[in-house]
Short mmCIF file of C-alpha atoms and ligand atoms in Angstrom, two decimals:
data_model
loop_
_atom_site.label_atom_id
_atom_site.label_comp_id
_atom_site.label_asym_id
_atom_site.label_seq_id
_atom_site.Cartn_x
_atom_site.Cartn_y
_atom_site.Cartn_z
CA MET V 1 6.71 -12.62 17.85
CA THR V 2 10.31 -11.75 18.63
CA ALA V 3 12.78 -13.25 16.21
CA SER V 4 14.75 -16.05 17.77
CA THR V 5 18.53 -15.84 17.61
CA THR V 6 19.72 -16.04 14.03
CA GLU V 7 23.16 -16.63 12.58
CA ALA V 8 25.19 -13.49 11.94
CA LEU V 9 25.20 -12.23 8.35
CA ARG V 10 27.41 -9.92 6.37
CA VAL V 11 26.25 -7.93 3.36
CA THR V 12 28.47 -5.75 1.20
CA GLY V 13 27.41 -3.27 -1.45
CA VAL V 14 25.95 0.10 -2.28
CA VAL V 15 23.30 0.90 0.31
CA LEU V 16 20.29 2.99 -0.68
CA PRO V 17 19.07 5.69 -0.30
CA GLU V 18 22.51 7.26 0.39
CA SER V 19 24.18 5.17 -2.34
CA GLU V 20 27.25 4.66 -0.15
CA HIS V 21 29.33 1.50 -0.35
CA GLN V 22 29.13 -0.24 3.04
CA ASP V 23 29.84 -3.45 4.91
CA LEU V 24 26.79 -4.18 7.02
CA TYR V 25 26.25 -7.00 9.47
CA VAL V 26 23.15 -8.62 10.89
CA ALA V 27 23.04 -9.90 14.45
CA ASP V 28 19.89 -11.03 16.29
CA GLY V 29 17.67 -9.74 13.50
CA ARG V 30 19.14 -6.22 13.62
CA ILE V 31 21.57 -4.24 11.46
CA THR V 32 24.97 -3.39 12.90
CA THR V 33 28.17 -1.95 11.49
CA SER V 34 30.25 -3.87 14.05
CA GLY V 35 32.07 -6.81 12.49
CA GLN V 36 30.60 -10.20 13.45
CA PRO V 37 33.18 -13.02 13.54
CA GLY V 38 32.10 -15.99 11.45
CA ALA V 39 29.27 -14.07 9.75
CA THR V 40 27.87 -15.68 6.60
CA ASP V 41 28.41 -13.46 3.56
CA VAL V 42 24.99 -13.02 1.96
CA THR V 43 26.46 -11.34 -1.12
CA ALA V 44 29.27 -13.86 -1.72
CA GLY V 45 29.63 -14.69 -5.40
CA LEU V 46 27.14 -12.06 -6.54
CA GLY V 47 29.45 -9.37 -7.94
CA PRO V 48 28.48 -5.71 -7.35
CA CYS V 49 25.38 -5.41 -5.15
CA TRP V 50 22.82 -2.75 -4.32
CA ILE V 51 21.09 -3.06 -0.96
CA VAL V 52 17.62 -1.58 -0.46
CA PRO V 53 15.57 -1.33 2.76
CA GLY V 54 12.75 -3.91 2.56
CA LEU V 55 10.16 -2.94 -0.04
CA VAL V 56 6.70 -1.77 1.00
CA ASP V 57 3.39 -2.46 -0.72
CA ALA V 58 1.38 0.41 0.71
CA HIS V 59 -1.97 -0.79 -0.63
CA CYS V 60 -2.72 -4.47 -0.86
CA HIS V 61 -5.23 -6.90 0.59
CA VAL V 62 -4.13 -10.14 2.24
CA GLY V 63 -7.01 -12.55 2.77
CA LEU V 64 -9.10 -11.20 -0.09
CA ASP V 65 -9.86 -12.24 -3.65
CA ALA V 66 -12.47 -11.14 -6.19
CA HIS V 67 -15.24 -12.89 -4.22
CA GLY V 68 -14.37 -11.98 -0.62
CA ALA V 69 -12.42 -13.65 2.19
CA VAL V 70 -10.03 -16.51 1.36
CA ASP V 71 -8.72 -19.36 3.54
CA GLU V 72 -5.40 -19.42 5.39
CA ALA V 73 -3.61 -21.46 2.72
CA THR V 74 -4.47 -18.78 0.14
CA GLN V 75 -3.50 -16.01 2.56
CA GLN V 76 -0.12 -17.67 2.94
CA GLU V 77 0.34 -17.89 -0.85
CA GLN V 78 -0.47 -14.16 -1.11
CA ALA V 79 1.96 -13.20 1.65
CA LEU V 80 4.71 -15.38 0.16
CA ALA V 81 4.22 -13.85 -3.30
CA ASP V 82 4.72 -10.40 -1.77
CA ARG V 83 7.74 -11.51 0.24
CA ASP V 84 9.43 -13.19 -2.71
CA ALA V 85 8.97 -9.95 -4.68
CA GLY V 86 10.82 -8.15 -1.87
CA ALA V 87 7.72 -6.57 -0.28
CA LEU V 88 8.53 -7.15 3.40
CA LEU V 89 6.12 -4.58 4.84
CA LEU V 90 2.50 -4.46 3.72
CA ARG V 91 -0.14 -1.87 4.47
CA ASP V 92 -3.27 -3.97 4.21
CA CYS V 93 -5.98 -1.64 2.93
CA GLY V 94 -8.96 -3.70 4.01
CA SER V 95 -9.65 -7.39 4.42
CA PRO V 96 -12.68 -9.33 5.63
CA ALA V 97 -10.41 -12.22 6.73
CA ASP V 98 -8.65 -12.54 10.08
CA THR V 99 -4.97 -12.67 9.14
CA ARG V 100 -3.54 -12.23 12.68
CA TRP V 101 -1.90 -15.68 12.53
CA ILE V 102 0.60 -14.21 10.05
CA ASP V 103 2.09 -12.10 12.88
CA ASP V 104 3.35 -15.33 14.48
CA ARG V 105 5.28 -16.35 11.37
CA ASP V 106 8.85 -15.03 11.13
CA ASP V 107 9.02 -16.03 7.47
CA LEU V 108 6.08 -13.85 6.34
CA PRO V 109 6.00 -10.09 5.75
CA ARG V 110 5.10 -7.58 8.44
CA ILE V 111 1.54 -6.33 7.99
CA ILE V 112 -0.01 -3.03 9.06
CA ARG V 113 -3.76 -3.58 8.83
CA ALA V 114 -6.56 -1.11 8.20
CA GLY V 115 -9.21 -3.53 9.48
CA ARG V 116 -12.16 -4.35 7.26
CA HIS V 117 -13.39 -1.93 4.60
CA LEU V 118 -16.34 0.25 5.60
CA ALA V 119 -18.77 1.11 2.79
CA ARG V 120 -22.26 2.48 2.30
CA THR V 121 -25.02 -0.14 2.27
CA ARG V 122 -25.12 -2.04 -1.08
CA ARG V 123 -22.58 0.31 -2.57
CA TYR V 124 -19.40 -1.70 -2.81
CA ILE V 125 -18.09 -5.06 -4.01
CA ARG V 126 -20.13 -7.83 -2.41
CA ASN V 127 -18.59 -9.64 0.62
CA TYR V 128 -15.81 -7.08 1.12
CA ALA V 129 -17.03 -4.44 3.54
CA HIS V 130 -19.05 -3.79 6.63
CA GLU V 131 -21.85 -1.97 4.85
CA VAL V 132 -23.25 0.83 6.99
CA GLU V 133 -25.47 3.91 6.91
CA PRO V 134 -23.97 7.35 7.63
CA GLU V 135 -25.13 7.52 11.28
CA ASP V 136 -23.32 4.23 12.03
CA LEU V 137 -20.06 5.07 10.27
CA PRO V 138 -18.21 6.66 13.24
CA ALA V 139 -18.99 3.71 15.53
CA TYR V 140 -17.73 1.24 12.93
CA ILE V 141 -14.64 3.37 12.35
CA ALA V 142 -13.93 3.26 16.09
CA ARG V 143 -14.42 -0.50 16.15
CA GLU V 144 -12.08 -1.14 13.20
CA ALA V 145 -9.55 1.31 14.70
CA ARG V 146 -9.41 -0.82 17.85
CA ARG V 147 -8.95 -4.02 15.82
CA SER V 148 -6.48 -2.73 13.24
CA ASP V 149 -2.82 -1.70 13.31
CA GLY V 150 -3.31 2.06 13.37
CA TRP V 151 -5.21 2.59 10.12
CA VAL V 152 -8.85 2.46 9.08
CA LYS V 153 -10.35 2.66 5.61
CA PHE V 154 -13.73 3.59 4.21
CA VAL V 155 -15.02 3.75 0.67
CA GLY V 156 -15.39 7.40 -0.29
CA ASP V 157 -17.29 6.98 -3.54
CA TRP V 158 -18.96 4.25 -5.58
CA ILE V 159 -21.74 3.83 -8.12
CA GLU V 160 -25.08 5.19 -6.92
CA ARG V 161 -27.87 3.45 -8.81
CA ASP V 162 -30.25 6.40 -9.17
CA ALA V 163 -27.48 8.71 -10.36
CA GLY V 164 -26.01 5.94 -12.52
CA ASP V 165 -22.58 7.30 -11.71
CA LEU V 166 -19.97 7.62 -8.96
CA THR V 167 -21.24 9.77 -6.08
CA PRO V 168 -19.89 10.31 -2.55
CA SER V 169 -20.75 7.35 -0.31
CA PHE V 170 -21.30 9.47 2.79
CA PRO V 171 -22.40 13.07 3.44
CA ALA V 172 -19.89 15.63 4.73
CA ASP V 173 -21.01 15.46 8.39
CA ALA V 174 -20.56 11.66 8.47
CA VAL V 175 -17.13 11.97 6.85
CA LYS V 176 -16.10 14.56 9.43
CA ALA V 177 -17.35 12.41 12.33
CA ALA V 178 -15.60 9.35 10.86
CA VAL V 179 -12.23 11.09 10.62
CA GLU V 180 -12.62 12.45 14.15
CA ALA V 181 -13.50 8.98 15.46
CA ALA V 182 -10.41 7.45 13.84
CA HIS V 183 -8.13 10.13 15.22
CA ALA V 184 -9.71 9.87 18.68
CA HIS V 185 -8.71 6.19 18.62
CA GLY V 186 -5.16 7.00 17.53
CA ALA V 187 -5.66 5.64 14.01
CA ARG V 188 -4.92 7.23 10.67
CA VAL V 189 -7.72 7.07 8.15
CA THR V 190 -7.76 6.60 4.40
CA SER V 191 -10.41 6.40 1.73
CA HIS V 192 -10.96 4.82 -1.65
CA VAL V 193 -11.89 7.54 -4.17
CA PHE V 194 -12.13 7.30 -7.98
CA GLY V 195 -14.18 10.42 -8.81
CA GLU V 196 -14.06 14.15 -8.07
CA ALA V 197 -17.09 14.82 -5.86
CA ALA V 198 -16.11 13.01 -2.64
CA LEU V 199 -12.62 14.51 -2.39
CA PRO V 200 -13.25 18.05 -1.04
CA ASP V 201 -15.14 16.78 2.05
CA LEU V 202 -12.52 14.11 2.79
CA ILE V 203 -9.60 16.49 2.55
CA ALA V 204 -11.43 19.23 4.50
CA ALA V 205 -12.20 16.67 7.23
CA GLY V 206 -8.48 15.99 7.78
CA ILE V 207 -8.13 12.58 6.17
CA ASP V 208 -4.58 11.17 6.21
CA CYS V 209 -4.41 9.49 2.81
CA ILE V 210 -6.32 9.07 -0.45
CA GLU V 211 -6.31 5.77 -2.36
CA HIS V 212 -6.43 6.04 -6.20
CA GLY V 213 -7.22 9.80 -6.33
CA THR V 214 -7.99 9.89 -10.06
CA GLY V 215 -10.47 12.75 -9.54
CA LEU V 216 -8.01 15.16 -7.93
CA SER V 217 -7.90 18.76 -9.16
CA ALA V 218 -5.09 21.32 -9.17
CA GLY V 219 -6.60 23.08 -6.14
CA LEU V 220 -7.01 19.90 -4.13
CA VAL V 221 -3.46 18.65 -4.70
CA GLU V 222 -2.16 21.98 -3.37
CA GLU V 223 -4.33 21.50 -0.28
CA MET V 224 -3.13 17.89 0.11
CA ALA V 225 0.50 18.96 -0.08
CA LEU V 226 -0.11 21.69 2.49
CA LYS V 227 -1.91 19.34 4.91
CA ARG V 228 0.49 16.48 4.17
CA VAL V 229 -2.27 14.15 2.98
CA ALA V 230 -0.60 11.17 1.29
CA LEU V 231 -1.63 9.65 -2.04
CA VAL V 232 -1.41 5.99 -3.02
CA PRO V 233 -2.46 6.07 -6.68
CA THR V 234 -2.28 2.30 -7.33
CA VAL V 235 -1.19 2.95 -10.91
CA THR V 236 -1.11 -0.76 -11.80
CA ASN V 237 -4.81 -0.99 -10.96
CA LEU V 238 -5.68 2.20 -12.87
CA GLU V 239 -5.00 0.18 -16.04
CA ASN V 240 -8.22 -1.71 -15.19
CA PHE V 241 -10.44 1.39 -15.48
CA PRO V 242 -11.44 0.60 -19.11
CA THR V 243 -12.50 -2.88 -17.94
CA PHE V 244 -14.51 -1.40 -15.05
CA ALA V 245 -16.15 0.95 -17.56
CA GLU V 246 -17.03 -1.90 -19.90
CA GLN V 247 -18.48 -3.99 -17.07
CA GLY V 248 -20.75 -1.09 -16.03
CA GLU V 249 -21.63 0.10 -19.55
CA SER V 250 -25.07 -1.52 -20.04
CA LYS V 251 -26.54 -0.56 -16.66
CA PHE V 252 -24.60 2.65 -15.95
CA PRO V 253 -23.48 4.35 -19.18
CA ALA V 254 -22.73 7.66 -17.39
CA TYR V 255 -20.41 5.80 -14.98
CA ALA V 256 -18.67 4.12 -17.92
CA THR V 257 -18.09 7.48 -19.62
CA HIS V 258 -16.86 8.94 -16.32
CA MET V 259 -14.38 6.11 -15.71
CA ARG V 260 -12.99 6.45 -19.23
CA ALA V 261 -12.50 10.19 -18.71
CA LEU V 262 -10.70 9.62 -15.39
CA PHE V 263 -8.54 7.02 -17.12
CA ALA V 264 -7.74 9.31 -20.06
CA ARG V 265 -6.34 12.04 -17.79
CA ARG V 266 -4.69 9.79 -15.20
CA TYR V 267 -1.12 10.84 -16.06
CA GLU V 268 -2.06 14.51 -15.83
CA THR V 269 -3.91 14.05 -12.50
CA ILE V 270 -1.31 11.99 -10.64
CA GLY V 271 1.55 13.91 -12.26
CA ALA V 272 0.07 17.19 -10.96
CA ALA V 273 -0.09 15.75 -7.43
CA TYR V 274 3.60 14.85 -7.63
CA GLU V 275 4.49 18.28 -9.01
CA ALA V 276 2.56 19.91 -6.15
CA GLY V 277 4.67 17.98 -3.63
CA VAL V 278 2.06 15.46 -2.45
CA GLN V 279 3.74 12.46 -0.80
CA ILE V 280 3.09 9.51 -3.12
CA TYR V 281 3.52 5.87 -2.06
CA ALA V 282 3.57 2.64 -4.05
CA GLY V 283 0.59 0.34 -3.63
CA THR V 284 -0.37 -2.43 -6.02
CA ASP V 285 -3.99 -3.05 -4.88
CA ALA V 286 -3.22 -6.77 -4.99
CA GLY V 287 -5.81 -9.09 -3.55
CA GLY V 288 -9.03 -7.89 -5.14
CA SER V 289 -8.63 -8.84 -8.76
CA LEU V 290 -4.86 -8.32 -9.09
CA PRO V 291 -2.29 -10.92 -7.98
CA HIS V 292 0.20 -10.29 -5.18
CA GLY V 293 3.89 -9.72 -5.88
CA LEU V 294 3.64 -6.78 -8.31
CA ILE V 295 5.53 -4.13 -6.33
CA ALA V 296 8.28 -3.78 -8.98
CA ARG V 297 5.65 -3.14 -11.65
CA GLU V 298 4.07 -0.44 -9.47
CA VAL V 299 7.43 1.32 -9.06
CA THR V 300 8.21 1.30 -12.80
CA GLY V 301 4.62 2.46 -13.33
CA LEU V 302 5.16 5.45 -11.03
CA VAL V 303 8.16 6.49 -13.13
CA THR V 304 5.88 6.68 -16.19
CA TYR V 305 3.74 9.13 -14.17
CA GLY V 306 6.71 11.48 -13.85
CA LEU V 307 8.27 10.44 -10.53
CA SER V 308 12.06 10.48 -10.46
CA THR V 309 13.55 7.01 -10.01
CA PHE V 310 14.73 8.12 -6.55
CA ASP V 311 11.21 9.11 -5.52
CA ALA V 312 9.59 6.06 -7.15
CA VAL V 313 11.92 3.57 -5.45
CA GLY V 314 11.66 5.55 -2.20
CA ALA V 315 7.85 5.38 -2.52
CA ALA V 316 8.20 1.60 -2.18
CA SER V 317 11.04 1.56 0.35
CA TRP V 318 12.62 4.11 2.70
CA ARG V 319 10.01 6.87 2.28
CA ALA V 320 7.10 4.47 2.74
CA ARG V 321 8.79 2.82 5.72
CA GLU V 322 9.26 6.20 7.38
CA TRP V 323 5.61 7.08 6.71
CA LEU V 324 4.48 3.82 8.29
CA GLY V 325 6.85 4.16 11.23
CA VAL V 326 9.05 1.13 10.53
CA ASP V 327 12.86 1.71 10.34
CA ALA V 328 13.32 3.75 7.17
CA THR V 329 17.01 3.04 6.65
CA LEU V 330 19.55 0.29 7.33
CA THR V 331 21.29 2.04 10.20
CA GLU V 332 22.62 0.66 13.48
CA GLY V 333 19.89 -1.24 15.34
CA ALA V 334 17.33 -1.18 12.51
CA ARG V 335 15.31 -4.30 11.75
CA ALA V 336 17.27 -6.39 9.26
CA ASP V 337 14.72 -6.37 6.44
CA PHE V 338 16.32 -5.71 3.06
CA CYS V 339 16.68 -6.81 -0.55
CA VAL V 340 19.84 -7.23 -2.62
CA TYR V 341 20.00 -6.53 -6.37
CA ASP V 342 22.74 -6.97 -8.94
CA ALA V 343 22.15 -3.58 -10.58
CA ASP V 344 21.26 -0.09 -9.34
CA PRO V 345 17.47 0.36 -8.98
CA LEU V 346 17.97 4.13 -9.19
CA VAL V 347 19.29 3.66 -12.74
CA ASP V 348 16.77 0.98 -13.72
CA PRO V 349 13.91 0.39 -11.23
CA GLY V 350 13.01 -2.67 -13.34
CA VAL V 351 15.71 -4.62 -11.46
CA LEU V 352 13.39 -4.63 -8.43
CA ALA V 353 11.52 -7.46 -10.18
CA ALA V 354 14.47 -9.79 -9.62
CA PRO V 355 15.90 -9.58 -6.08
CA ARG V 356 19.05 -11.70 -5.74
CA ARG V 357 18.60 -12.03 -1.97
CA VAL V 358 15.73 -11.24 0.36
CA VAL V 359 16.48 -10.90 4.09
CA LEU V 360 13.55 -10.71 6.52
CA ARG V 361 14.01 -10.41 10.31
CA GLY V 362 17.67 -11.16 9.84
CA ARG V 363 17.15 -14.40 7.92
CA VAL V 364 17.75 -15.10 4.23
CA VAL V 365 14.32 -16.07 2.92
CA GLY V 366 14.91 -15.73 -0.80
ZN1 ZN X 401 -7.73 -1.83 -2.68
#
């Protein structure tokens, strides 16, 4: 939906990522540096302001809760929680619900969907995925690629009952065919991976992104950096690994031990990926068991993993926007999606938790 004509706005402050003091204007939902007579001053009365391109949650699930698809009223609550936290662009990493109606609402965040999760039969959370066998994976990938917004997602590893532990969901030839099918349909492809064993085939096959990535090795992060495979570590959700271990303990003790080991070395694993130059983006994994609206917590979490504040804030703003192909910076003609803070997020990323103004499609929404 094209934004209808909106009143002109003015916003004054230090604009990230350049950290230059600027007067910006908003006209017809777009940024301009040309003065707009009669523009409403968004930052009036706020004191010094820092202006950040609209935040990005690069891994969340709108339309999903712990039990599967949710109704439209709940989808709206989820989208509003993200928006009010400043997350104005969402990469939806798999949802069984049809959330297309959100695209017709100017007051809700922009969503880039990865379709519905694809998983191996009876090897994922119930009600989430299309559950398929390896020979059917490429066809389902193609189908979700046609229905999504340029991304598809499949589950790379999960508990295998006989092994009693995480094992790759699909053999190497199915993974290769799946990645080829996605690319043939012009979609990028990503995969959920907790353990070590699934990763070499995925990265060799030319996957575009890894979600979680707690089983990465020194060799694989070098290969990811070289091939420009992105990583969305979902560090907020990694704090749930001990709970996942406990839940699996009685039936799958080897899995529980494995999850605790992945958890114990999480800082080392994700930190090594950052050191190797892997592009890391901020994703909260909201919508399964976690609530929406936690993007600030994810950014401060990434700093504890060794990211500089510039890279951690960029991972949830200009760098993620560039990666997803949506106006990275607030330059002439860019979509007017931005957040205003009363302190510098590059000094204290914690301020992201309290936006003073949120502007979406050229309108003040918070
Ligand atoms: Zn997820």
